[in-house]
Coordinates of C-alpha atoms and ligand atoms in Angstrom, one line a residue:
M1 CA -97.3 -10.6 137.5
R2 CA -95.6 -13.9 137.2
Y3 CA -92.0 -14.2 138.3
D4 CA -89.3 -15.7 136.1
P5 CA -87.4 -18.0 138.4
Q6 CA -84.2 -16.8 136.8
P7 CA -83.3 -13.9 139.2
K8 CA -82.0 -10.6 137.7
A9 CA -78.8 -11.2 139.6
S10 CA -77.6 -13.3 142.5
H11 CA -77.7 -10.8 145.3
F12 CA -79.7 -7.8 146.4
V13 CA -77.5 -5.2 148.0
D14 CA -77.9 -1.5 148.7
G15 CA -81.2 -1.3 147.0
A16 CA -80.3 -3.1 143.8
Y17 CA -79.5 -6.4 142.2
V18 CA -75.8 -7.1 142.3
E19 CA -73.8 -9.8 140.5
D20 CA -70.3 -11.1 141.0
T21 CA -69.6 -14.1 138.8
A22 CA -66.3 -14.7 140.7
G23 CA -68.4 -16.5 143.3
A24 CA -69.0 -20.3 142.9
E25 CA -72.1 -21.1 140.9
I26 CA -75.1 -22.6 142.7
E27 CA -77.7 -24.4 140.7
V28 CA -81.3 -24.0 141.7
V29 CA -83.2 -27.3 141.1
Y30 CA -87.0 -27.7 140.9
P31 CA -87.6 -30.6 143.2
A32 CA -90.6 -31.9 141.3
T33 CA -88.6 -32.6 138.2
G34 CA -84.9 -32.4 139.1
E35 CA -84.4 -29.7 136.4
V36 CA -82.1 -26.8 136.9
I37 CA -84.3 -23.7 136.7
A38 CA -81.9 -21.0 137.7
R39 CA -78.4 -20.2 138.7
V40 CA -76.9 -17.9 141.3
H41 CA -73.4 -17.2 142.4
E42 CA -72.1 -17.4 146.0
A43 CA -71.3 -14.1 147.6
T44 CA -67.6 -13.1 147.3
E45 CA -65.8 -11.1 150.0
A46 CA -66.5 -7.9 148.0
V47 CA -70.3 -8.6 148.0
I48 CA -70.3 -9.3 151.7
A49 CA -68.3 -6.2 152.4
K50 CA -70.8 -4.1 150.4
A51 CA -73.7 -5.7 152.2
V52 CA -72.1 -4.9 155.6
E53 CA -71.1 -1.3 154.6
S54 CA -74.4 -0.4 153.1
G55 CA -76.3 -2.0 156.0
R56 CA -74.5 -0.1 158.6
R57 CA -74.8 3.2 156.7
A58 CA -78.5 2.8 156.2
Q59 CA -79.2 1.6 159.7
A60 CA -77.9 4.8 161.3
E61 CA -80.5 6.9 159.4
W62 CA -83.3 4.3 159.8
A63 CA -82.8 4.3 163.6
A64 CA -83.5 8.1 163.5
T65 CA -86.6 7.7 161.3
P66 CA -89.9 8.1 163.3
P67 CA -91.1 4.5 164.1
R68 CA -94.5 5.4 162.6
E69 CA -92.8 5.9 159.2
R70 CA -90.9 2.7 159.5
G71 CA -94.2 0.9 160.2
R72 CA -95.8 2.5 157.1
V73 CA -93.1 1.0 154.9
L74 CA -93.6 -2.4 156.3
A75 CA -97.4 -2.1 155.9
R76 CA -97.0 -1.1 152.3
A77 CA -94.7 -4.1 151.7
A78 CA -97.3 -6.4 153.3
A79 CA -99.9 -5.1 150.9
L80 CA -97.6 -5.6 147.9
M81 CA -96.9 -9.2 149.0
R82 CA -100.6 -9.9 149.2
E83 CA -101.3 -8.4 145.8
R84 CA -98.6 -10.6 144.3
N85 CA -99.4 -13.7 146.4
R86 CA -100.0 -16.0 143.4
A87 CA -96.8 -15.1 141.6
L88 CA -94.8 -15.3 144.8
S89 CA -96.4 -18.7 145.6
V90 CA -95.5 -20.1 142.2
L91 CA -91.9 -19.0 142.8
E92 CA -91.9 -20.5 146.3
T93 CA -93.2 -23.8 144.7
Q94 CA -90.4 -23.7 142.2
D95 CA -87.8 -23.0 144.9
T96 CA -89.0 -25.7 147.4
G97 CA -91.3 -28.1 145.5
K98 CA -94.1 -27.5 148.0
P99 CA -97.6 -27.8 146.4
L100 CA -99.1 -24.5 145.2
Q101 CA -102.2 -25.5 147.3
E102 CA -99.9 -24.9 150.3
T103 CA -97.8 -22.0 149.2
L104 CA -100.8 -19.9 148.2
V105 CA -101.9 -19.9 151.9
A106 CA -98.8 -20.4 154.0
D107 CA -95.8 -18.5 152.6
A108 CA -96.1 -15.0 151.2
T109 CA -99.3 -14.7 153.2
S110 CA -97.6 -15.4 156.5
G111 CA -94.7 -13.2 155.4
A112 CA -97.2 -10.4 154.8
D113 CA -98.8 -11.1 158.2
A114 CA -95.4 -10.5 159.9
L115 CA -94.7 -7.3 157.9
E116 CA -98.2 -6.0 158.8
Y117 CA -98.0 -7.0 162.4
F118 CA -94.6 -5.5 163.1
G119 CA -95.4 -2.5 160.9
G120 CA -98.4 -2.0 163.1
I121 CA -96.6 -2.1 166.5
S122 CA -93.5 -0.2 165.4
A123 CA -94.9 3.1 166.6
G124 CA -95.9 1.7 169.9
L125 CA -92.5 0.5 170.9
T126 CA -91.6 2.6 173.9
G127 CA -89.5 2.5 177.0
E128 CA -90.9 3.2 180.5
H129 CA -90.9 5.9 183.2
I130 CA -89.7 4.7 186.5
P131 CA -90.6 6.9 189.5
L132 CA -87.9 7.0 192.3
G133 CA -89.3 9.6 194.6
E134 CA -87.8 13.0 193.7
D135 CA -85.6 11.4 191.1
W136 CA -86.7 9.2 188.3
A137 CA -85.4 7.0 185.6
Y138 CA -86.5 6.1 182.1
T139 CA -85.7 3.4 179.6
M140 CA -85.3 3.8 175.8
R141 CA -85.8 0.9 173.4
E142 CA -82.9 1.0 170.9
P143 CA -82.1 -1.1 167.9
L144 CA -79.2 -3.6 168.0
G145 CA -77.7 -2.3 164.7
L146 CA -76.8 -4.7 161.9
C147 CA -78.5 -8.1 162.1
V148 CA -77.8 -11.2 160.1
G149 CA -80.6 -13.6 159.2
I150 CA -79.8 -17.1 158.0
G151 CA -82.5 -19.3 156.7
A152 CA -83.4 -23.0 156.2
W153 CA -84.8 -24.2 152.9
N154 CA -88.3 -25.2 154.0
Y155 CA -90.0 -21.8 154.3
P156 CA -87.7 -19.3 152.4
T157 CA -90.2 -16.5 152.1
Q158 CA -91.7 -16.8 155.6
I159 CA -88.3 -17.1 157.3
A160 CA -87.0 -14.0 155.5
C161 CA -90.1 -12.0 156.6
W162 CA -90.2 -13.4 160.1
K163 CA -86.7 -12.1 160.7
A164 CA -86.8 -8.9 158.6
A165 CA -90.1 -7.6 159.9
P166 CA -89.3 -7.3 163.6
A167 CA -85.7 -6.3 162.8
L168 CA -86.7 -3.4 160.6
A169 CA -89.6 -2.4 162.9
C170 CA -87.1 -1.9 165.7
G171 CA -84.8 0.2 163.6
N172 CA -82.2 -2.4 162.6
A173 CA -80.7 -3.3 159.2
M174 CA -80.6 -6.9 158.1
I175 CA -78.4 -9.0 155.8
F176 CA -80.3 -12.2 154.9
K177 CA -78.6 -15.4 153.6
P178 CA -81.1 -17.9 152.3
S179 CA -80.3 -21.6 152.2
E180 CA -78.3 -22.3 149.0
T181 CA -81.0 -24.9 148.2
T182 CA -83.7 -22.2 148.0
P183 CA -82.1 -18.9 147.1
L184 CA -84.9 -17.3 144.9
S185 CA -87.8 -16.1 147.1
A186 CA -85.8 -13.9 149.5
L187 CA -84.7 -11.8 146.5
K188 CA -88.4 -11.0 145.8
V189 CA -88.9 -10.0 149.4
A190 CA -86.0 -7.5 149.0
E191 CA -87.5 -6.1 145.8
I192 CA -90.8 -5.6 147.4
L193 CA -89.4 -3.9 150.5
I194 CA -87.5 -1.4 148.3
E195 CA -90.6 -0.8 146.2
A196 CA -92.6 -0.1 149.4
G197 CA -90.1 2.6 150.2
L198 CA -87.5 0.9 152.4
P199 CA -84.3 2.9 152.1
A200 CA -81.5 1.1 150.2
G201 CA -79.1 -1.1 152.3
L202 CA -81.6 -1.9 155.0
F203 CA -82.5 -5.4 153.7
N204 CA -79.7 -7.0 151.8
V205 CA -79.8 -10.6 150.4
V206 CA -76.5 -12.5 149.8
Q207 CA -76.3 -16.0 148.5
G208 CA -74.0 -18.8 149.5
A209 CA -73.5 -21.9 151.5
G210 CA -72.4 -22.3 155.1
S211 CA -69.1 -20.5 154.5
V212 CA -70.9 -17.3 153.6
G213 CA -73.1 -17.7 156.7
A214 CA -70.0 -18.3 158.8
A215 CA -68.3 -15.1 157.3
L216 CA -71.4 -13.1 158.4
T217 CA -71.7 -14.6 161.9
T218 CA -68.1 -13.9 162.7
H219 CA -68.1 -10.4 161.1
P220 CA -67.0 -7.7 163.7
K221 CA -69.6 -5.2 162.4
V222 CA -72.5 -7.5 162.8
D223 CA -74.5 -7.1 166.1
K224 CA -77.0 -10.0 165.9
V225 CA -77.5 -13.4 164.2
S226 CA -80.8 -15.1 163.9
L227 CA -80.6 -18.6 162.5
T228 CA -83.2 -21.0 161.4
G229 CA -81.6 -24.4 160.9
S230 CA -80.5 -27.6 162.4
V231 CA -79.0 -28.2 165.9
P232 CA -75.5 -28.9 164.6
T233 CA -75.5 -25.6 162.6
G234 CA -77.0 -23.8 165.6
R235 CA -74.1 -25.0 167.8
K236 CA -71.6 -23.7 165.3
V237 CA -73.3 -20.3 164.8
Y238 CA -73.9 -19.8 168.5
A239 CA -70.2 -20.5 169.2
A240 CA -69.1 -18.2 166.4
A241 CA -71.4 -15.4 167.6
A242 CA -70.1 -15.8 171.2
N243 CA -66.6 -14.6 170.1
S244 CA -67.8 -11.0 169.8
L245 CA -70.9 -11.5 172.1
K246 CA -73.4 -11.0 169.4
H247 CA -77.1 -11.3 170.2
V248 CA -78.6 -14.6 168.9
T249 CA -81.9 -16.1 168.1
M250 CA -81.8 -19.8 167.3
E251 CA -84.7 -21.5 165.7
L252 CA -83.5 -25.1 165.5
G253 CA -84.8 -28.6 165.0
G254 CA -87.2 -30.8 166.9
K255 CA -88.5 -34.2 167.7
S256 CA -91.8 -33.0 169.1
P257 CA -94.4 -35.2 170.8
M258 CA -98.1 -35.3 170.1
V259 CA -100.1 -37.1 172.9
V260 CA -103.5 -38.5 171.9
F261 CA -105.7 -39.7 174.8
D262 CA -108.4 -42.3 174.4
D263 CA -111.2 -39.7 174.7
A264 CA -109.9 -37.6 171.8
D265 CA -112.0 -36.9 168.8
L266 CA -110.4 -39.5 166.5
D267 CA -110.7 -37.5 163.2
D268 CA -109.3 -34.3 164.8
A269 CA -106.4 -36.2 166.3
V270 CA -105.7 -37.9 162.9
G271 CA -106.1 -34.6 161.2
G272 CA -103.7 -32.9 163.7
A273 CA -101.1 -35.7 163.1
I274 CA -101.4 -35.2 159.3
M275 CA -100.8 -31.5 159.7
G276 CA -98.0 -32.2 162.1
N277 CA -96.3 -34.8 159.9
F278 CA -97.1 -34.5 156.2
Y279 CA -97.7 -30.8 155.5
S280 CA -94.7 -29.6 153.3
S281 CA -93.9 -33.3 152.9
G282 CA -93.0 -33.4 156.6
Q283 CA -90.2 -30.8 156.2
I284 CA -91.3 -28.7 159.2
C285 CA -89.2 -28.1 162.3
S286 CA -92.1 -28.1 164.7
N287 CA -93.6 -31.4 163.5
G288 CA -95.1 -33.8 166.0
T289 CA -93.2 -36.8 164.7
R290 CA -93.6 -38.8 167.9
V291 CA -97.3 -39.5 168.1
F292 CA -98.1 -41.2 171.5
V293 CA -101.5 -42.8 171.3
Q294 CA -103.3 -44.3 174.3
K295 CA -103.7 -48.0 174.1
G296 CA -107.5 -48.0 173.8
L297 CA -107.5 -45.8 170.7
K298 CA -104.3 -46.9 169.0
D299 CA -105.6 -49.5 166.6
R300 CA -108.4 -47.3 165.5
F301 CA -106.0 -44.4 165.1
I302 CA -103.7 -46.4 162.9
A303 CA -106.6 -47.7 160.7
R304 CA -108.0 -44.2 160.3
M305 CA -104.6 -42.7 159.5
Q306 CA -103.9 -45.3 156.9
E307 CA -107.3 -44.6 155.3
R308 CA -106.8 -40.9 155.3
L309 CA -103.3 -41.2 153.8
G310 CA -105.0 -42.8 150.9
G311 CA -106.4 -39.4 150.2
A312 CA -103.0 -37.8 149.6
V313 CA -102.9 -36.4 146.1
I314 CA -99.3 -36.7 145.0
G315 CA -98.5 -35.1 141.7
D316 CA -97.6 -31.9 139.9
P317 CA -97.1 -29.3 142.6
M318 CA -98.5 -26.5 140.3
D319 CA -101.8 -28.4 140.1
E320 CA -103.9 -26.9 142.9
D321 CA -105.5 -30.3 143.6
T322 CA -102.1 -31.7 144.6
N323 CA -101.7 -31.8 148.4
F324 CA -98.4 -33.7 148.7
G325 CA -95.2 -32.7 146.9
P326 CA -91.7 -33.9 146.6
L327 CA -88.9 -33.6 149.1
V328 CA -86.6 -30.6 148.6
S329 CA -83.6 -32.3 147.2
A330 CA -82.0 -35.7 146.2
R331 CA -79.9 -35.4 149.4
Q332 CA -83.0 -34.9 151.7
L333 CA -84.7 -37.9 150.0
E334 CA -81.7 -40.0 150.6
I335 CA -81.5 -39.0 154.3
V336 CA -85.2 -39.8 154.8
Q337 CA -84.9 -43.1 153.0
G338 CA -82.0 -44.0 155.3
Y339 CA -84.2 -43.4 158.3
L340 CA -86.9 -45.6 156.9
E341 CA -84.4 -48.4 156.5
K342 CA -83.2 -47.9 160.0
G343 CA -86.7 -47.9 161.4
K344 CA -87.5 -51.3 159.7
A345 CA -84.1 -52.8 160.7
E346 CA -84.7 -51.8 164.3
G347 CA -88.1 -53.5 164.4
A348 CA -90.7 -50.8 163.8
R349 CA -93.6 -51.9 161.6
L350 CA -94.0 -49.9 158.4
V351 CA -97.8 -49.8 158.0
C352 CA -97.8 -48.0 154.7
G353 CA -95.9 -45.6 152.5
G354 CA -92.3 -44.8 152.2
E355 CA -91.9 -45.9 148.6
T356 CA -89.9 -43.7 146.2
L357 CA -91.7 -43.0 143.0
D358 CA -90.3 -43.9 139.6
R359 CA -90.3 -40.4 138.1
A360 CA -87.9 -37.5 137.9
G361 CA -87.7 -35.4 141.0
Y362 CA -87.5 -36.4 144.7
W363 CA -90.6 -38.2 145.5
M364 CA -91.7 -40.6 148.2
T365 CA -95.1 -41.5 149.6
P366 CA -96.1 -40.5 153.2
A367 CA -94.9 -43.2 155.6
L368 CA -96.6 -44.5 158.8
F369 CA -94.7 -46.6 161.4
D370 CA -96.4 -48.5 164.2
G371 CA -94.7 -50.2 167.1
V372 CA -92.0 -47.6 167.5
T373 CA -90.1 -47.7 170.8
D374 CA -88.3 -44.9 172.5
E375 CA -84.8 -46.1 171.9
M376 CA -85.1 -46.6 168.2
T377 CA -83.1 -44.2 165.9
I378 CA -86.3 -42.9 164.3
A379 CA -87.7 -42.1 167.8
Q380 CA -84.6 -40.1 168.7
E381 CA -83.3 -38.2 165.6
E382 CA -85.0 -35.5 163.6
I383 CA -85.9 -37.1 160.2
F384 CA -87.3 -33.9 158.5
G385 CA -89.5 -35.8 156.0
P386 CA -92.9 -37.5 155.7
V387 CA -92.5 -40.2 158.4
L388 CA -95.0 -40.5 161.2
S389 CA -94.1 -42.8 164.2
V390 CA -96.8 -44.1 166.5
F391 CA -95.9 -45.0 170.1
E392 CA -98.4 -46.8 172.4
F393 CA -98.9 -45.6 176.0
E394 CA -101.2 -46.4 179.0
T395 CA -101.1 -43.7 181.6
E396 CA -100.8 -39.9 181.5
E397 CA -97.8 -40.0 183.8
E398 CA -96.0 -42.4 181.4
A399 CA -96.9 -40.3 178.3
V400 CA -95.5 -37.1 179.8
A401 CA -92.3 -38.7 181.0
R402 CA -91.7 -40.4 177.6
A403 CA -92.7 -37.2 175.6
N404 CA -90.1 -35.2 177.6
D405 CA -87.3 -37.8 177.2
T406 CA -85.6 -36.0 174.4
A407 CA -82.9 -33.3 174.0
F408 CA -85.2 -31.3 171.8
G409 CA -88.1 -29.0 173.0
L410 CA -89.6 -27.1 170.1
S411 CA -93.3 -28.1 170.1
A412 CA -95.8 -30.4 171.7
G413 CA -99.5 -31.2 171.3
V414 CA -102.2 -32.9 173.2
F415 CA -105.5 -34.3 171.9
T416 CA -108.2 -34.9 174.6
R417 CA -111.8 -33.8 175.4
D418 CA -110.9 -33.5 179.1
I419 CA -110.0 -29.8 179.4
S420 CA -108.3 -30.1 182.8
R421 CA -106.1 -32.9 181.5
A422 CA -105.3 -30.9 178.4
H423 CA -103.9 -27.9 180.4
R424 CA -102.3 -30.1 183.0
V425 CA -100.4 -32.1 180.4
I426 CA -99.4 -29.1 178.3
S427 CA -98.0 -27.4 181.4
R428 CA -95.8 -30.4 182.0
L429 CA -94.5 -30.8 178.5
E430 CA -91.0 -29.3 177.9
A431 CA -91.6 -27.4 174.7
G432 CA -91.7 -23.7 173.6
T433 CA -94.7 -23.9 171.2
C434 CA -97.7 -26.0 172.2
Y435 CA -101.1 -27.0 170.9
I436 CA -104.3 -28.3 172.4
N437 CA -106.6 -30.2 170.0
S438 CA -104.7 -28.7 167.1
Y439 CA -101.2 -28.8 165.6
N440 CA -98.7 -26.6 163.8
D441 CA -100.6 -23.3 163.7
A442 CA -98.2 -20.4 163.7
P443 CA -100.1 -17.1 163.7
V444 CA -97.8 -14.1 163.9
E445 CA -99.5 -13.0 167.1
M446 CA -98.2 -16.0 169.0
P447 CA -94.5 -16.3 170.0
F448 CA -92.7 -19.2 168.3
G449 CA -89.6 -20.9 169.4
G450 CA -88.1 -23.8 171.3
V451 CA -86.6 -24.8 174.7
K452 CA -83.7 -27.2 175.4
M453 CA -81.7 -27.9 172.2
S454 CA -84.4 -26.5 170.0
G455 CA -83.5 -22.9 170.4
V456 CA -82.9 -19.6 172.1
G457 CA -85.2 -16.7 171.8
R458 CA -88.6 -16.3 170.2
E459 CA -89.8 -15.2 166.8
N460 CA -93.2 -13.5 166.1
A461 CA -95.5 -11.6 168.5
K462 CA -94.3 -8.9 170.9
A463 CA -91.7 -11.4 172.3
A464 CA -89.6 -10.9 169.1
I465 CA -89.2 -7.2 169.9
D466 CA -87.0 -8.2 172.9
H467 CA -84.7 -10.0 170.5
Y468 CA -84.2 -7.1 168.1
S469 CA -83.9 -4.3 170.5
Q470 CA -82.1 -3.4 173.7
L471 CA -82.9 -1.1 176.6
K472 CA -81.0 1.9 177.6
S473 CA -81.6 3.0 181.2
V474 CA -81.3 6.6 182.2
Y475 CA -81.2 7.8 185.8
V476 CA -82.3 11.4 186.3
R477 CA -81.3 13.2 189.5
M478 CA -83.5 16.2 190.3
G479 CA -81.6 17.5 193.3
R480 CA -77.9 18.1 194.2
V481 CA -75.3 15.4 193.9
E482 CA -74.0 14.3 197.4
A483 CA -70.4 13.1 197.3
P484 CA -68.3 11.8 200.3
F485 CA -65.5 14.3 199.5
Ligands
NDP501 P1 -79.0 -26.3 158.1 O1 -78.7 -26.2 159.6 O2 -78.2 -27.3 157.3 O3 -78.8 -24.9 157.4 C1 -79.5 -23.7 157.9 C2 -78.8 -22.5 157.3 O4 -77.5 -22.3 157.9 C3 -78.5 -22.6 155.8 O5 -78.7 -21.4 155.2 C4 -77.0 -23.0 155.8 O6 -76.4 -22.7 154.6 C5 -76.5 -22.2 157.0 N1 -75.2 -22.7 157.5 C6 -74.7 -23.9 157.5 N2 -73.5 -23.9 158.1 C7 -73.3 -22.7 158.6 C8 -72.3 -22.1 159.4 N3 -71.2 -22.8 159.9 N4 -72.4 -20.8 159.7 C9 -73.5 -20.1 159.3 N5 -74.5 -20.6 158.6 C10 -74.4 -21.9 158.2 O7 -80.6 -26.6 158.0 P2 -81.4 -26.9 156.8 O8 -81.4 -25.8 155.8 O9 -81.1 -28.3 156.3 O10 -82.9 -26.9 157.4 C11 -83.4 -27.9 158.1 C12 -83.3 -27.7 159.6 O11 -83.8 -26.5 160.0 C13 -84.0 -28.7 160.4 O12 -83.2 -29.1 161.5 C14 -85.2 -28.0 160.9 O13 -85.7 -28.5 162.1 C15 -84.6 -26.6 161.1 N6 -85.7 -25.6 161.1 C16 -86.1 -25.0 162.2 C17 -87.1 -24.1 162.2 C18 -87.5 -23.3 163.5 O14 -88.1 -22.3 163.4 N7 -87.2 -23.8 164.7 C19 -87.9 -23.8 161.0 C20 -87.4 -24.5 159.9 C21 -86.4 -25.4 159.9 P3 -76.5 -23.8 153.4 O15 -77.5 -24.8 153.7 O16 -76.8 -22.9 152.2 O17 -75.2 -24.4 153.3

């Protein structure tokens, strides 16, 4: 099965494709060529109302469905996603421009992992019995109701599944709004869930820009909002959700540190920094974009990195030998190029890369900066593109203090052969998702999320259950009630 990028309609609501051409048209552009490959329409008020109404209706029945049956539906959806991995990966590549070499192993597959994992634990989600002498209490784990998921454009399939899987496993319904830049893949996730037996209305996809997201996050009948996006959007969505005290999960941006000590294995550290700066052309929230390298290793690190960057195969994303694709949009390329200019102007040394390519699409080569200091703009702001900055340090104390000197706190990594130092340093780094002698692994079994300005709540693992369910406590008196009068 090979998906036509042209969707059957813009939205997927109440178990079927839905169109309303009254909504503004959104062009879907293939980033590798700049060609328009599909068109969708923004959700109108009528589409949003139908998504909310069908979501609430379906959720009431889903909550009463035995969790084991809920889990079975998710497991079937996971199997369908795996069977269709190649077709889904091609579509993801068309949506995002990421090389097929990546999408084949990182997108529908990680979406399937989430569906499988949460399908598997659905039946085991229980409350507890609390003995109180003669009396006792128990807790029940209940769904939140109707959840809204809002996605960024870098991992459209994965983000849809990371939010839908725990939400559905806990007995909720979800309305998902993909980024307007990458609207296609989530529609296929909806199709597959329905084919796997998910009752209509439980996973609705509506298209649109921030205004549609805003309409959903302020909707009185929505109980929870889970956003993956930038800090400025996170602030707006958090504030909007506060009005009606909705539950929130915020997966936001980062400026994460990677600390490489003198004793690290050089190739592992360079490999980690490549995974943490250039995978998906650097458009990953958890990237370790501030690479602190100890003085004794720094020159060798730079030389080895430059050499290995020469191995980047930049070309047709559909060619499985290509391992470095375009940026997602003309706008993103412009933003990243702006940061490159700022870096140079503020005195950082561009060792290699950063050139735009004279071809259609949004291409630039991976960039490596040396001599970056903490106050430079490229050291402080999230670039969200293929730009690696190297900072030199001397002592562990200094590295930890400088690594933590940021408002963000999504991820952090350390490379060293000294195991005590590895754990000591990681325990002092202010970040939610950390790595020792590795970078950017995100298995569904491990909680993912940030501290400080990088987020609220956790996705994946058992931790996600706490963010898609709530406890009801029940006190049970076994004897007579004693009242003062
Ligand atoms: P944005 O913050 O621009 O957008 C995220 C989503 O929010 C989009 O769907 C967007 O719609 C929507 N949106 C925008 N304004 C509002 C609003 N007022 N109310 C509700 N929804 C709104 O992020 P990008 O799409 O540019 O993605 C890049 C950012 O995402 C980076 O900062 C990156 O770090 C972060 N990110 C975080 C991850 C994490 O797990 N921590 C993972 C991946 C990315 P539209 O764009 O269609 O207008």
